[in-house]
PDB file of C-alpha atoms in Angstrom:
ATOM      1  CA  UNK A  94    -268.485 -95.581 -11.722  1.00 51.00           C
ATOM      2  CA  UNK A  95    -268.857 -98.490 -13.923  1.00 53.00           C
ATOM      3  CA  UNK A  96    -272.842 -98.416 -13.415  1.00 56.00           C
ATOM      4  CA  UNK A  97    -272.827 -94.761 -14.482  1.00 58.00           C
ATOM      5  CA  UNK A  98    -271.085 -95.373 -17.723  1.00 60.00           C
ATOM      6  CA  UNK A  99    -273.191 -98.397 -18.346  1.00 64.00           C
ATOM      7  CA  UNK A 100    -276.363 -96.213 -17.680  1.00 61.00           C
ATOM      8  CA  UNK A 101    -275.030 -93.501 -19.883  1.00 57.00           C
ATOM      9  CA  UNK A 102    -274.368 -95.942 -22.699  1.00 58.00           C
ATOM     10  CA  UNK A 103    -277.896 -97.271 -22.198  1.00 57.00           C
ATOM     11  CA  UNK A 104    -279.493 -93.773 -22.371  1.00 57.00           C
ATOM     12  CA  UNK A 105    -277.486 -93.060 -25.640  1.00 59.00           C
ATOM     13  CA  UNK A 106    -278.606 -96.235 -27.150  1.00 60.00           C
ATOM     14  CA  UNK A 107    -282.318 -95.382 -26.159  1.00 57.00           C
ATOM     15  CA  UNK A 108    -281.946 -91.997 -27.741  1.00 57.00           C
ATOM     16  CA  UNK A 109    -280.376 -93.314 -30.906  1.00 58.00           C
ATOM     17  CA  UNK A 110    -283.283 -95.854 -31.039  1.00 60.00           C
ATOM     18  CA  UNK A 111    -285.779 -93.036 -30.623  1.00 59.00           C
ATOM     19  CA  UNK A 112    -284.114 -91.181 -33.543  1.00 60.00           C
ATOM     20  CA  UNK A 113    -284.274 -94.276 -35.691  1.00 60.00           C
ATOM     21  CA  UNK A 114    -287.922 -94.764 -34.934  1.00 88.00           C
ATOM     22  CA  UNK A 115    -288.584 -91.308 -36.453  1.00 91.00           C
ATOM     23  CA  UNK A 116    -287.100 -92.525 -39.753  1.00 92.00           C
ATOM     24  CA  UNK A 117    -289.287 -95.794 -39.467  1.00 94.00           C
ATOM     25  CA  UNK A 118    -291.867 -96.203 -42.355  1.00 95.00           C
ATOM     26  CA  UNK A 119    -295.455 -95.975 -41.145  1.00 96.00           C
ATOM     27  CA  UNK A 120    -298.314 -96.644 -43.089  1.00 97.00           C
ATOM     28  CA  UNK A 121    -301.103 -93.965 -43.593  1.00 96.00           C
ATOM     29  CA  UNK A 122    -304.132 -93.189 -45.625  1.00 96.00           C
ATOM     30  CA  UNK A 123    -305.151 -89.682 -45.750  1.00 95.00           C
ATOM     31  CA  UNK A 124    -308.845 -88.848 -46.044  1.00 93.00           C
ATOM     32  CA  UNK A 125    -310.153 -87.876 -49.708  1.00 94.00           C
ATOM     33  CA  UNK A 126    -313.437 -86.340 -50.889  1.00 91.00           C
ATOM     34  CA  UNK A 127    -314.374 -84.626 -53.932  1.00 89.00           C
ATOM     35  CA  UNK A 128    -314.154 -81.143 -52.573  1.00 91.00           C
ATOM     36  CA  UNK A 129    -311.626 -79.709 -49.986  1.00 88.00           C
ATOM     37  CA  UNK A 130    -309.744 -82.894 -49.449  1.00 89.00           C
ATOM     38  CA  UNK A 131    -309.168 -84.167 -52.988  1.00 93.00           C
ATOM     39  CA  UNK A 132    -305.460 -82.710 -53.713  1.00 94.00           C
ATOM     40  CA  UNK A 133    -302.350 -84.486 -52.661  1.00 95.00           C
ATOM     41  CA  UNK A 134    -300.642 -83.358 -49.498  1.00 95.00           C
ATOM     42  CA  UNK A 135    -297.105 -81.564 -49.823  1.00 97.00           C
ATOM     43  CA  UNK A 136    -294.891 -81.857 -46.670  1.00 97.00           C
ATOM     44  CA  UNK A 137    -291.358 -80.416 -46.468  1.00 96.00           C
ATOM     45  CA  UNK A 138    -289.005 -81.359 -43.573  1.00 95.00           C
ATOM     46  CA  UNK A 139    -285.471 -79.947 -43.532  1.00 94.00           C
ATOM     47  CA  UNK A 140    -285.478 -79.705 -47.409  1.00 95.00           C
ATOM     48  CA  UNK A 141    -286.695 -83.175 -47.956  1.00 95.00           C
ATOM     49  CA  UNK A 142    -290.090 -82.920 -49.904  1.00 97.00           C
ATOM     50  CA  UNK A 143    -293.011 -85.418 -49.820  1.00 97.00           C
ATOM     51  CA  UNK A 144    -296.076 -85.386 -52.038  1.00 97.00           C
ATOM     52  CA  UNK A 145    -298.557 -87.721 -50.378  1.00 96.00           C
ATOM     53  CA  UNK A 146    -301.622 -89.088 -52.106  1.00 95.00           C
ATOM     54  CA  UNK A 147    -304.879 -88.993 -50.682  1.00 95.00           C
ATOM     55  CA  UNK A 148    -307.103 -91.987 -50.527  1.00 95.00           C
ATOM     56  CA  UNK A 149    -304.382 -94.388 -50.970  1.00 96.00           C
ATOM     57  CA  UNK A 150    -302.398 -96.405 -48.251  1.00 97.00           C
ATOM     58  CA  UNK A 151    -298.761 -95.122 -48.567  1.00 97.00           C
ATOM     59  CA  UNK A 152    -295.592 -95.596 -46.362  1.00 97.00           C
ATOM     60  CA  UNK A 153    -293.931 -92.516 -45.071  1.00 97.00           C
ATOM     61  CA  UNK A 154    -291.231 -91.778 -42.475  1.00 96.00           C
ATOM     62  CA  UNK A 155    -292.710 -91.345 -38.936  1.00 96.00           C
ATOM     63  CA  UNK A 156    -291.391 -87.685 -38.812  1.00 95.00           C
ATOM     64  CA  UNK A 157    -293.489 -86.821 -41.892  1.00 96.00           C
ATOM     65  CA  UNK A 158    -296.576 -88.354 -40.091  1.00 96.00           C
ATOM     66  CA  UNK A 159    -295.971 -86.340 -37.059  1.00 96.00           C
ATOM     67  CA  UNK A 160    -295.740 -83.176 -39.123  1.00 96.00           C
ATOM     68  CA  UNK A 161    -298.986 -84.214 -40.849  1.00 96.00           C
ATOM     69  CA  UNK A 162    -300.700 -84.888 -37.536  1.00 95.00           C
ATOM     70  CA  UNK A 163    -299.499 -81.516 -35.880  1.00 96.00           C
ATOM     71  CA  UNK A 164    -300.786 -79.697 -39.003  1.00 94.00           C
ATOM     72  CA  UNK A 165    -304.197 -81.311 -38.512  1.00 93.00           C
ATOM     73  CA  UNK A 166    -304.281 -80.531 -34.773  1.00 95.00           C
ATOM     74  CA  UNK A 167    -303.464 -76.842 -35.518  1.00 95.00           C
ATOM     75  CA  UNK A 168    -306.172 -76.658 -38.023  1.00 92.00           C
ATOM     76  CA  UNK A 169    -308.612 -77.936 -35.672  1.00 92.00           C
ATOM     77  CA  UNK A 170    -307.401 -75.507 -32.913  1.00 90.00           C
ATOM     78  CA  UNK A 171    -307.854 -72.546 -35.497  1.00 90.00           C
ATOM     79  CA  UNK A 172    -311.347 -73.776 -36.495  1.00 89.00           C
ATOM     80  CA  UNK A 173    -312.331 -74.092 -32.781  1.00 89.00           C
ATOM     81  CA  UNK A 174    -311.111 -70.465 -32.137  1.00 85.00           C
ATOM     82  CA  UNK A 175    -312.718 -69.079 -35.162  1.00 83.00           C
ATOM     83  CA  UNK A 176    -316.114 -70.526 -34.016  1.00 84.00           C
ATOM     84  CA  UNK A 177    -315.704 -69.076 -30.653  1.00 81.00           C
ATOM     85  CA  UNK A 178    -314.937 -65.619 -32.174  1.00 76.00           C
ATOM     86  CA  UNK A 179    -318.029 -65.924 -34.237  1.00 74.00           C
ATOM     87  CA  UNK A 180    -320.179 -66.782 -31.357  1.00 74.00           C
ATOM     88  CA  UNK A 181    -318.734 -64.064 -29.137  1.00 73.00           C
ATOM     89  CA  UNK A 182    -319.080 -61.466 -32.059  1.00 72.00           C
ATOM     90  CA  UNK A 183    -315.469 -60.723 -31.973  1.00 69.00           C
ATOM     91  CA  UNK A 184    -315.227 -61.589 -35.599  1.00 64.00           C
ATOM     92  CA  UNK A 185    -317.467 -60.088 -38.180  1.00 68.00           C
ATOM     93  CA  UNK A 186    -317.949 -60.751 -41.842  1.00 67.00           C
ATOM     94  CA  UNK A 187    -316.657 -57.970 -44.146  1.00 68.00           C
ATOM     95  CA  UNK A 188    -319.225 -56.012 -46.088  1.00 63.00           C
TER      96      UNK A 188
END
């Protein structure tokens, strides 16, 4: 029984550390150009807002970085399927 409690406490500590890691500050630099990727990036998570400057190394919480990565992944997926639709003739340009 004591081992089970010890394991449960260890699992709780591991979960707490995992949650704390999401608040850890990480350094990122978002791509910047003079066209589509020139504006700052707005991210809102649970009512907390972040405006992240492009082309500059900044420190943000890990959970904000995760939101940015997920957003980029979804953008790439959308581009992929849009291109496949064009190739298959399923998407047509409006006249």
